[in-house]
Coordinates of C-alpha atoms and ligand atoms in Angstrom, one line a residue:
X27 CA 131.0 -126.2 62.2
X28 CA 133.6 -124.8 64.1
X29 CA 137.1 -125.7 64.4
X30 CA 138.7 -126.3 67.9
X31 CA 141.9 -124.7 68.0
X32 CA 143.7 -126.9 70.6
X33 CA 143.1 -129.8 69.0
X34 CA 145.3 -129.1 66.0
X35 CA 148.2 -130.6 68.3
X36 CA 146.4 -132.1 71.4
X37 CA 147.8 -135.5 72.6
X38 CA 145.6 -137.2 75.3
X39 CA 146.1 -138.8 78.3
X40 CA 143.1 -141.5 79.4
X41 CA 142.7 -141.6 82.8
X42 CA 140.7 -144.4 85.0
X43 CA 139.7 -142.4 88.3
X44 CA 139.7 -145.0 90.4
X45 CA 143.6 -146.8 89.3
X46 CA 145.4 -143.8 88.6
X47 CA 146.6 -142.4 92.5
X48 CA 145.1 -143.0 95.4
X49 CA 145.3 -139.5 97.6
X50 CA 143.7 -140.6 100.8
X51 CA 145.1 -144.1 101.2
X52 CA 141.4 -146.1 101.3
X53 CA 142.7 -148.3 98.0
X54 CA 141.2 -146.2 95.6
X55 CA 142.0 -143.7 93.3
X56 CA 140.6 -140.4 93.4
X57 CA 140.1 -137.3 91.9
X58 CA 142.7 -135.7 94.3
X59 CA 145.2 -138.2 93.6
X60 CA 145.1 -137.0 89.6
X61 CA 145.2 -133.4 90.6
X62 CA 148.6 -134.3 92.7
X63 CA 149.3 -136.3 89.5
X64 CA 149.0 -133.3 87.0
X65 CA 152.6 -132.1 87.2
X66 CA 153.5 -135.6 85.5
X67 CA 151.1 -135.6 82.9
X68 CA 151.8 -131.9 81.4
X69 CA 155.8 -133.1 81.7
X70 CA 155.2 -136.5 79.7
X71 CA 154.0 -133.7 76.8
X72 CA 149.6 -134.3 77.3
X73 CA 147.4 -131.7 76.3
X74 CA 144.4 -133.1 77.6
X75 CA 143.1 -135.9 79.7
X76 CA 140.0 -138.0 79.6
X77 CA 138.3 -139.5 82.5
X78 CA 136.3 -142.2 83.0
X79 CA 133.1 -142.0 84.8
X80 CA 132.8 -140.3 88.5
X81 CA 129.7 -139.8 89.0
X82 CA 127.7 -141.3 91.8
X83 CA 126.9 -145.4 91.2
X84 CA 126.6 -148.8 92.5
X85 CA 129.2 -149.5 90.2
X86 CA 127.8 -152.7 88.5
X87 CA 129.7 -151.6 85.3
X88 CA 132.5 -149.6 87.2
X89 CA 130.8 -146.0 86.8
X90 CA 128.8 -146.6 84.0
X91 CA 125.9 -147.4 85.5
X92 CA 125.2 -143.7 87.2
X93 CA 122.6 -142.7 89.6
X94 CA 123.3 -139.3 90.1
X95 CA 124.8 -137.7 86.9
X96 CA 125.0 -134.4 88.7
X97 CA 127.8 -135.3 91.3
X98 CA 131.1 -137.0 92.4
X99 CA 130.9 -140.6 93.8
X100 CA 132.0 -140.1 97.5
X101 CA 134.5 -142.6 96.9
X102 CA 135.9 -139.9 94.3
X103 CA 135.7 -137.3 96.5
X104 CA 133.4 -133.8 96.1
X105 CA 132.3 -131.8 93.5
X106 CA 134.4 -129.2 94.8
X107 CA 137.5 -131.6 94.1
X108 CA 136.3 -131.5 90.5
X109 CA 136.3 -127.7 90.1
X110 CA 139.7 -127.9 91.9
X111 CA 141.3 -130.5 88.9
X112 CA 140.0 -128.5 86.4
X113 CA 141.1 -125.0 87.7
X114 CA 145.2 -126.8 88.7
X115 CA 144.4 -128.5 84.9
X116 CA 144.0 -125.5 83.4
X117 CA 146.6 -123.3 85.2
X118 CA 149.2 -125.7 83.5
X119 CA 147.8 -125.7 79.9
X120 CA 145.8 -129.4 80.5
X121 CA 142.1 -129.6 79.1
X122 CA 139.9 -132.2 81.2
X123 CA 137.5 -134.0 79.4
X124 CA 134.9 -136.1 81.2
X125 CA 132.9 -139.5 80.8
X126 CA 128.8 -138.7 79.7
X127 CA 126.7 -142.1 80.1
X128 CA 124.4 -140.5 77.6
X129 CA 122.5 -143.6 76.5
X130 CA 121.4 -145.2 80.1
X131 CA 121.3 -145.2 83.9
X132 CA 121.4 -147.5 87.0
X133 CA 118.6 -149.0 87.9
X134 CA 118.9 -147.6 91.4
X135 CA 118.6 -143.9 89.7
X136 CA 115.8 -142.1 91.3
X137 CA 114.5 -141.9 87.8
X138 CA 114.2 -145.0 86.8
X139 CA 113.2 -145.9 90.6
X140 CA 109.9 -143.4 89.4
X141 CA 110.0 -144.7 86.1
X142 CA 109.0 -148.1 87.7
X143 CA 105.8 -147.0 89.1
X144 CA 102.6 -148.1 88.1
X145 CA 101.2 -144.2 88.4
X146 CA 101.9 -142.0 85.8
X147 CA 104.6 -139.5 87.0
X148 CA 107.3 -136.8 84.9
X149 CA 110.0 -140.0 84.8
X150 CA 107.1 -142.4 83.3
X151 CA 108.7 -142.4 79.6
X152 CA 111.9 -141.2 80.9
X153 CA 113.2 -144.9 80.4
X154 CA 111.9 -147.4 77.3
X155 CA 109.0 -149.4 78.5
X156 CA 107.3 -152.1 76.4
X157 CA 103.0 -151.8 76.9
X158 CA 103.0 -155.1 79.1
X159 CA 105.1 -157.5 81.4
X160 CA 105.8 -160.8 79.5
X161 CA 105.6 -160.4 75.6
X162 CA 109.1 -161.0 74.9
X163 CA 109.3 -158.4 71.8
X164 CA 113.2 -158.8 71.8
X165 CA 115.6 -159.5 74.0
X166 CA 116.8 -156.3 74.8
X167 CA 113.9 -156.2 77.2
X168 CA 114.0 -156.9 81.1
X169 CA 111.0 -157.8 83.0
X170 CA 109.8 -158.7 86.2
X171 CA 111.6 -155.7 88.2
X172 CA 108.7 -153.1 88.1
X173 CA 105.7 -152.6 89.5
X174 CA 104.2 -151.4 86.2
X175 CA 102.8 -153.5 83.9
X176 CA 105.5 -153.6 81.1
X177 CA 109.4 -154.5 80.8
X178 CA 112.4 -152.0 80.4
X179 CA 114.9 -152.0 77.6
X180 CA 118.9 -152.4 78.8
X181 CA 121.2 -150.3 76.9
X182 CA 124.4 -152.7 78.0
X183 CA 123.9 -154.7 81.1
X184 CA 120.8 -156.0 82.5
X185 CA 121.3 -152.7 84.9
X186 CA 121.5 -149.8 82.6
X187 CA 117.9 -149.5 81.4
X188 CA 118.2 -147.5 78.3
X189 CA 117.1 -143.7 78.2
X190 CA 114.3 -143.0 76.2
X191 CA 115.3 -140.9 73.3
X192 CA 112.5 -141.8 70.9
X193 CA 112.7 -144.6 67.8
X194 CA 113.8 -143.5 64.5
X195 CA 111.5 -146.4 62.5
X196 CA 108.2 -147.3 65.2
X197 CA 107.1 -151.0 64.6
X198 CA 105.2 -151.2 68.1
X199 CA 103.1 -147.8 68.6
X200 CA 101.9 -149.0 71.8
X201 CA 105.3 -148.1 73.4
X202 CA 107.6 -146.7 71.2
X203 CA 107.9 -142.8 70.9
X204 CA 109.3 -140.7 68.1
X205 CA 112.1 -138.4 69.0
X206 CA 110.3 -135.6 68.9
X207 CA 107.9 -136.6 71.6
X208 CA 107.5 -134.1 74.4
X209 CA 109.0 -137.0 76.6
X210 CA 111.5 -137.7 74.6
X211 CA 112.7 -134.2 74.1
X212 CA 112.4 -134.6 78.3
X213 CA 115.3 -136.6 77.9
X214 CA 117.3 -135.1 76.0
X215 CA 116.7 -131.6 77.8
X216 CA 118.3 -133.7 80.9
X217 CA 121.2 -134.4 79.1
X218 CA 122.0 -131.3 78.0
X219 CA 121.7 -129.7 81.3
X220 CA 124.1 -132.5 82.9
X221 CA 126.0 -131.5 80.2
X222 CA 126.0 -127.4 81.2
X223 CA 126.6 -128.7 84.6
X224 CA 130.1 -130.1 84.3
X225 CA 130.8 -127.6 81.4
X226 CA 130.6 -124.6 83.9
X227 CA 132.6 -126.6 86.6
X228 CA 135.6 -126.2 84.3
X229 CA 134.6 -129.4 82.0
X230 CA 136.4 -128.8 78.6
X231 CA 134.4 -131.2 76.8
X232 CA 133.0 -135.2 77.1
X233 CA 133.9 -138.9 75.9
X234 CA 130.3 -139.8 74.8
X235 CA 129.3 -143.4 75.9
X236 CA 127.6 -145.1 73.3
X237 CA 127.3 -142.1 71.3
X238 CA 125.4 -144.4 68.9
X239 CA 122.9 -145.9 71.3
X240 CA 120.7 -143.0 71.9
X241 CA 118.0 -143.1 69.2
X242 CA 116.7 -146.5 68.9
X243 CA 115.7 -148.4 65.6
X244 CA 117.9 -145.9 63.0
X245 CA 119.9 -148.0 60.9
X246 CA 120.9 -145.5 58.5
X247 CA 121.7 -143.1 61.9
X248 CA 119.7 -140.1 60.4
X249 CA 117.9 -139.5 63.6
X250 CA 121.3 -139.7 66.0
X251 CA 122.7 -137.7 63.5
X252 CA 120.2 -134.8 64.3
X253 CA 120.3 -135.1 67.4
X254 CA 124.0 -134.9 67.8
X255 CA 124.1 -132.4 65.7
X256 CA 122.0 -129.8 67.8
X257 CA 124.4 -130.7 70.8
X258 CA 127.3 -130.0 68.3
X259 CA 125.1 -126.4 67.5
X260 CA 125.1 -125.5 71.3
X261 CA 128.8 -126.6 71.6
X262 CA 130.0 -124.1 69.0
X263 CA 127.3 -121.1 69.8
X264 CA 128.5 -121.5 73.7
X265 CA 131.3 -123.5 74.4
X266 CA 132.8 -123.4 71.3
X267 CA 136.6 -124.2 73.4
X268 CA 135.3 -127.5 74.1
X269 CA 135.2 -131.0 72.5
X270 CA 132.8 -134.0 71.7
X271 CA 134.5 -137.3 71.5
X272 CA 132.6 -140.3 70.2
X273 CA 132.9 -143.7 71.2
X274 CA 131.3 -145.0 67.9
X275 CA 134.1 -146.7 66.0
X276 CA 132.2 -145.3 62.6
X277 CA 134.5 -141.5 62.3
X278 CA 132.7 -141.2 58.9
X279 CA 129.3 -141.6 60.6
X280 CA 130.2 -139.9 64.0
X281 CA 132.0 -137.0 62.4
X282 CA 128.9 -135.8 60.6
X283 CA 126.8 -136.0 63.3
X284 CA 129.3 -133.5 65.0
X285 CA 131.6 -135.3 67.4
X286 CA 135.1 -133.3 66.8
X287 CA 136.9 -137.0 67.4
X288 CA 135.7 -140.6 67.4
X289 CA 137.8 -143.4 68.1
X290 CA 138.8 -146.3 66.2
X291 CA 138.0 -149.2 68.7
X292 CA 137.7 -152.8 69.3
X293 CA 133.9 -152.1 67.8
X294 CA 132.0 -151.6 64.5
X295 CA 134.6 -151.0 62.0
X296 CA 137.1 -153.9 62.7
X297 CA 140.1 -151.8 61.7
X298 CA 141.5 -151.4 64.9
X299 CA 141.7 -154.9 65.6
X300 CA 143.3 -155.7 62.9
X301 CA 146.4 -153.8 63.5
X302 CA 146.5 -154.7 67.2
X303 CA 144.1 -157.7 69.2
X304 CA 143.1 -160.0 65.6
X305 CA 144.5 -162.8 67.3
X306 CA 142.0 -165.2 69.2
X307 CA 141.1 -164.4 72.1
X308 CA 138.1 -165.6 74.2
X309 CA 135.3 -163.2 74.9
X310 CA 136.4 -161.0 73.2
X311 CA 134.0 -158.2 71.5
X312 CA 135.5 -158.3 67.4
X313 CA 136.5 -162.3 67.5
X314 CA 139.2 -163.0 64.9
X315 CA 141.4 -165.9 64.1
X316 CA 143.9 -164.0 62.2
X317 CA 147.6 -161.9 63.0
X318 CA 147.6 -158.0 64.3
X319 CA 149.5 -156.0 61.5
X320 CA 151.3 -155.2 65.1
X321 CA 153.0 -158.4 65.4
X322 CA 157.0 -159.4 64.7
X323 CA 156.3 -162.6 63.0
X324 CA 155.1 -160.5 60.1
X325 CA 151.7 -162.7 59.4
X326 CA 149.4 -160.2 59.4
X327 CA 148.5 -157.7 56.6
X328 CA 148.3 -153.6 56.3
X329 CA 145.5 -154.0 54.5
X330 CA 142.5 -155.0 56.4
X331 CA 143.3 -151.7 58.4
X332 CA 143.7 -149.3 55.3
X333 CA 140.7 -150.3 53.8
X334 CA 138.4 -148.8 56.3
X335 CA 140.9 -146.2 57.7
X336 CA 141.6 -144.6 54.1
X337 CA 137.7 -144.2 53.6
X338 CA 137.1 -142.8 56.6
X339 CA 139.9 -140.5 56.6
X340 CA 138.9 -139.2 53.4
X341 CA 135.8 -138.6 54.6
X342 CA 136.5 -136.6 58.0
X343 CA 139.7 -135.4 56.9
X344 CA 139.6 -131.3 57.4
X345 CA 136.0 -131.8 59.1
X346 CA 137.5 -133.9 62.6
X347 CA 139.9 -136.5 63.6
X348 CA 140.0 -140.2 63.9
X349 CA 141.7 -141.0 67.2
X350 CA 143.8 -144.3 67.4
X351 CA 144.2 -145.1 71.5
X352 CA 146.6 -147.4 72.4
X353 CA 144.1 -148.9 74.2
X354 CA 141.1 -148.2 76.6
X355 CA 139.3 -149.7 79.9
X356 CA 137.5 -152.1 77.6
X357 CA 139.9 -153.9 75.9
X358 CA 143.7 -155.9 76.9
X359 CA 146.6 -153.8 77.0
X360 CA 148.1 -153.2 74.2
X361 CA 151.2 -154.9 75.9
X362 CA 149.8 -158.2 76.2
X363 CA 152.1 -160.8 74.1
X364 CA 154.2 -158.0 72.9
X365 CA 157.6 -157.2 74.1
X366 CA 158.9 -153.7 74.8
X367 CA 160.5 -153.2 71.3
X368 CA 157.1 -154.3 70.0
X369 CA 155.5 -151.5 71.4
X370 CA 157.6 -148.7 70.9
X371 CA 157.0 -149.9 67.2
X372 CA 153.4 -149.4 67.9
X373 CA 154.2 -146.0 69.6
X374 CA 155.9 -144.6 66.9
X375 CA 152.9 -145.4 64.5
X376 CA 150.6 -144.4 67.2
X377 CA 152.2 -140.8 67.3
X378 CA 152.9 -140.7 64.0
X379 CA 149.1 -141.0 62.5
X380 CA 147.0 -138.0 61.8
X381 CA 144.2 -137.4 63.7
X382 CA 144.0 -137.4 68.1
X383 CA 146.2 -139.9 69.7
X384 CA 145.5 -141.2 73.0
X385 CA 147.2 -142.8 75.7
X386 CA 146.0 -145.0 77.9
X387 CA 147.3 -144.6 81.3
X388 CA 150.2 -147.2 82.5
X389 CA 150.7 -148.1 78.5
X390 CA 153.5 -145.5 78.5
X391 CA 155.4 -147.9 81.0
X392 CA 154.2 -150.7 79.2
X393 CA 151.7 -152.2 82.2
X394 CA 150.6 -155.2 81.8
X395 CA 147.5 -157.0 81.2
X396 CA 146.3 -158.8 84.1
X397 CA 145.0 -161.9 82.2
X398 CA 143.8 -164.2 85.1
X399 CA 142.1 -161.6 87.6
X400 CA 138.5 -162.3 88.5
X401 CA 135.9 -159.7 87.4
X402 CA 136.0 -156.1 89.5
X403 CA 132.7 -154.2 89.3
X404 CA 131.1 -155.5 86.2
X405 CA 134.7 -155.6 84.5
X406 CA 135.3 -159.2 83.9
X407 CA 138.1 -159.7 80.9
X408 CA 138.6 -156.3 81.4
X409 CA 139.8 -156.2 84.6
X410 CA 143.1 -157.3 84.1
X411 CA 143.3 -153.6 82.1
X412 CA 142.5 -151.8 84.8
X413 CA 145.1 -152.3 87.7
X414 CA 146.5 -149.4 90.0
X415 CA 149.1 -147.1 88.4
X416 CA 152.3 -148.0 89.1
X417 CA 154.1 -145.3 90.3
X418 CA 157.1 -146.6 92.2
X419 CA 159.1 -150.0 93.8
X420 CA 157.6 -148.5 97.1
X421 CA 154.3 -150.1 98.7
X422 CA 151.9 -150.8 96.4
X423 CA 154.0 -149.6 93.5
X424 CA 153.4 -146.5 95.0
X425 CA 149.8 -146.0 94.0
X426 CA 148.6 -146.0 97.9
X427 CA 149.9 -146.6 101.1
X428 CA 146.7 -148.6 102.7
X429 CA 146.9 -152.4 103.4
X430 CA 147.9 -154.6 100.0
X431 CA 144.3 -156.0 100.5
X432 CA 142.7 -153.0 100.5
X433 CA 143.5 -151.9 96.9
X434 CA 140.8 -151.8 94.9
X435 CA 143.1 -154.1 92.2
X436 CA 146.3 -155.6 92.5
X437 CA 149.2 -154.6 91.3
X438 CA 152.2 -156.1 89.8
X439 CA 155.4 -157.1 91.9
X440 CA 158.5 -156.1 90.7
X441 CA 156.8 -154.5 87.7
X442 CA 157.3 -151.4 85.4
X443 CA 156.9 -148.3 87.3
X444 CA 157.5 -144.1 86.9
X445 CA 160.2 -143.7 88.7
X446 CA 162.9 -146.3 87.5
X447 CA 161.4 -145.1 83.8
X448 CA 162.2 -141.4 84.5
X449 CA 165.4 -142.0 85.2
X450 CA 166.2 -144.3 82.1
X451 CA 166.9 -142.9 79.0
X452 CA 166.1 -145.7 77.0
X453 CA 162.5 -146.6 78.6
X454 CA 159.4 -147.2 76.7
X455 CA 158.1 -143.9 79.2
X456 CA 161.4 -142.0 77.6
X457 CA 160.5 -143.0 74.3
X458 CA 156.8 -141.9 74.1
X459 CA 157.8 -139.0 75.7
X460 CA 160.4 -138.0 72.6
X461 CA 158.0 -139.5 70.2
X462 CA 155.4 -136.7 71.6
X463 CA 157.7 -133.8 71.7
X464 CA 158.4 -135.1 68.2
X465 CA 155.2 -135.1 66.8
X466 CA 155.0 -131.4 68.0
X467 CA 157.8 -130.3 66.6
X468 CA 156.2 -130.0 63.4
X469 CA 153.0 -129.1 61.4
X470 CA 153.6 -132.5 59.0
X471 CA 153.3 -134.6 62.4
X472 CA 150.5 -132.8 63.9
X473 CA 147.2 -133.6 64.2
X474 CA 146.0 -132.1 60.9
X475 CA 149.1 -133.2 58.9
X476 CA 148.1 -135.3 55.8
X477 CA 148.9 -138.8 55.2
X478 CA 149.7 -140.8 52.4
X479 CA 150.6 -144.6 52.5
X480 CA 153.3 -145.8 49.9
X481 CA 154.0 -149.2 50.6
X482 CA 150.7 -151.7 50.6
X483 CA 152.8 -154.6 48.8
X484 CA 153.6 -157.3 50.6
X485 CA 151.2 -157.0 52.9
X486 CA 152.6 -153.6 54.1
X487 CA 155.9 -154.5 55.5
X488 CA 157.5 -152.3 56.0
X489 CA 154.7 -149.6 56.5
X490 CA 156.2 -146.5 54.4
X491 CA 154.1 -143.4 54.5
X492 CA 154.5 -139.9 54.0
X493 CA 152.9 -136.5 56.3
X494 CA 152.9 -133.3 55.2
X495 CA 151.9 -130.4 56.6
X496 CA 153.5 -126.7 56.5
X497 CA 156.8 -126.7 55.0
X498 CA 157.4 -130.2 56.6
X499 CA 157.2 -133.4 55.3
X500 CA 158.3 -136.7 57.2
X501 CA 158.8 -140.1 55.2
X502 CA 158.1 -142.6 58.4
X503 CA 158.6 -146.5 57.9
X504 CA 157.1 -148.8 60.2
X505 CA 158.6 -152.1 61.0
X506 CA 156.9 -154.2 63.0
X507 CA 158.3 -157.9 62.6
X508 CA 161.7 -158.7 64.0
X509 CA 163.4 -159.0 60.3
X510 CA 165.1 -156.6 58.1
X511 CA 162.3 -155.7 55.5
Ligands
GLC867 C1 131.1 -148.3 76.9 C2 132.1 -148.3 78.0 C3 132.1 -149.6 78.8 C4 130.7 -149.7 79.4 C5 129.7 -149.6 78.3 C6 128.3 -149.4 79.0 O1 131.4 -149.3 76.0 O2 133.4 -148.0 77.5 O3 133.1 -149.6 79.8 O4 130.6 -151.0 80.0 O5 129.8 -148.6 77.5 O6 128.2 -148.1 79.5
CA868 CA1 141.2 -142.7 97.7

């Protein structure tokens, strides 16, 4: 497999289309507003930025419920708008990375609409149908919508009907396909062509939904593994500039099936929230009732991370990077019950890892989580982590000039914003900005560096390890607690 060059050093910058600026002043964010936004992301020292679904939708699951994966939601703008944030992207050195719901649809999806129907049609087995209305063969399945005599498989919620990509293992003939059926091939033709789509519009790659939801009924993964891997074949014949990011939370796994980076998330391995969200939270996805490594009272331990992250490192080390976010659309801020020196703690280890880091916009000024707002398009808990930019201690902290009631979320008064962060030295924006340009200054802290821990007694406090890389080497101690160590 081929190596990408740019990601040796890239840093990226995580981008929620409809928070980040709003260009036209309706109360939403649009694609527009980021391409006016650009100038600020190449200065804070990104590479690349990732976006979260804009494609056409009812937005039951904010954008990830698509119904046309071939163009911009209105409320977005055009495609043309697209081609245009790419091209300003490019012109200053920024890669744009896109959003692919690979694993399901909206049920208003003129597929899934034909999919329905009790005729036989191209879109039939384009969705996962059980052979009859009523047998309850688990409860993945959904019935009583269609007109055809059989119930739908959701993906996530009740209205993302899963794509049918085949079944690895086939315990019900009667409606499950292999893989290799021609309808199942169907499918996956699609997606490839969505992919070519965006790819020639000045796409530099895609943050796979559900990478691992595709194939249904492989435990073991061997069947998502091939079929990732053929995508991963076309990538480096013809694209071989651009990048496959995983949201699988398995880098061991998600790395050999071809994905360049896959995240360490609040899923799967539990890693990640250990360092950062172990304490107790309701509804949350990985419940815990322990203490985040990441937390000044010192209570939690160094090891329940290393243990997965120094088996999966070995294992994708050389071969594609683990990415560490600070946080994502799905899960609380990372500032949430931490205090600004807490997180430039968790900055500094952040930038300091191997592997891709990624920011999550507004966690460079330290926004905060929005614990108490009600549920926003499908968002619930999540909501409160996905709140306008805020930009300035003008009108709406900047992020748009239309009525306060118009935005599409609140934003903080009085809170964090750009501006006043520019201009102070000492701000958690200043610091991740130096912590970037640090991590560039040297092939040790870059992306491919190596990584040894030194320190996993008492419970890893300090955190002491070592990169190398070139003719660098960096000894970096982590502190998180508030006491000498
Ligand atoms: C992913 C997305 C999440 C979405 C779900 C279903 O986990 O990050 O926001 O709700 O997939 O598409
Ligand atoms: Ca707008």
């Amino acid at each position: 497999m081929n190596k990408v060059k740019w990601l040796e050093n890239a840093v990226f910058y995580n981008i929620y289309p409809q928070s980040f600026y709003d260009s036209n002043d309706d109360g939403i964010g649009d694609l527009n507003g980021i391409t006016q936004k650009l100038s600020y992301v190449k200065d804070m020292g990104f590479d690349a930025i990732w976006l979260n679904p804009f494609y056409e939708s009812p937005f039951r699951d904010a954008g990830y419920d698509v119904t046309d994966f071939y163009k911009v939601a209105p409320r977005y703008g055009t495609n043309e708008d697209f081609v245009r944030l790419c091209t300003e992207a490019h012109k200053k050195g920024l890669k744009v990375c896109i959003d692919l719901v690979a694993g399901h649809t909206s049920l208003e999806c003129e597929w899934f609409q034909k999919s329905c129907l009790p005729e036989p049609n191209e879109y039939t087995n384009r969705y996962i149908w059980t052979d009859r209305a009523g047998k309850d063969y688990n409860h993945s399945c959904i019935g009583g919508y269609a007109q055809r005599n059989g119930m739908y498989m959701k993906n996530y919620y009740y209205c993302q009907p899963a794509l049918n990509y085949g079944f690895a293992n086939i315990d019900e003939p009667e409606w499950q396909l292999p893989p290799e059926h021609p309808d199942c091939r169907a499918t996956k033709n699609e997606l490839i062509k969505i992919m070519e789509h965006w790819l020639s519009l000045g796409a530099d790659g895609f943050r796979v939904d559900m990478a691992a939801s595709v194939i249904k009924n492989d435990p073991e993964y061997k069947e998502i593994i091939k079929f990732w891997r053929e995508i991963r074949e076309l990538f480096d014949e013809k694209y071989s500039e651009c990048v496959l990011i995983s949201e699988w939370s398995h880098p061991s796994v998600a790395i050999k099936a071809g994905f360049h980076i896959d995240f360490l998330i609040h899923m799967n391995l539990p890693s990640y929230t250990m360092l950062f969200r172990a304490e107790k939270r309701e509804n949350a996805v990985q419940q815990f009732e322990g203490n985040s490594f990441f937390n000044k009272n010192g209570n939690g331990s160094i090891e329940n991370f290393l243990a997965d992250y120094l088996r999966e490192y070995d294992a994708t080390k050389g071969k594609g990077y683990i990415s560490i976010p600070t946080g994502n659309h799905d899960i609380p801020r990372i500032s949430y019950n931490r205090t600004k020196k807490e997180l430039e703690v968790v900055y500094a280890f952040i930038m300091t890892m191997p592997g891709v880091p990624f920011v999550y916009y507004g966690d460079e000024i330290g926004m905060k989580y929005f614990s108490d707002l009600p549920s926003k398009e499908g968002g619930f808990t999540r909501t409160g982590s996905r709140t306008p930019m805020q930009w300035s201690k003008g009108k709406n902290a900047g992020f748009s000039s239309c009525d306060a009631a118009e935005l599409y979320l609140p934003v903080e008064e009085h809170g964090v914003n750009v501006e006043e962060q520019i201009k102070d030295a000492s701000s958690l924006l200043n610091t991740m900005k130096s912590l970037i340009k640090l991590r560039k200054s040297s092939e040790a802290l870059s992306n491919d560096g190596e990584i040894e821990f030194l320190n996993r007694k008492y419970n890893g406090y300090p955190l002491i390890y070592k990169r190398t890389g070139g003719d660098g080497e960096y000894l970096v101690c982590i502190n998180p607690t508030d006491k000498k160590q």
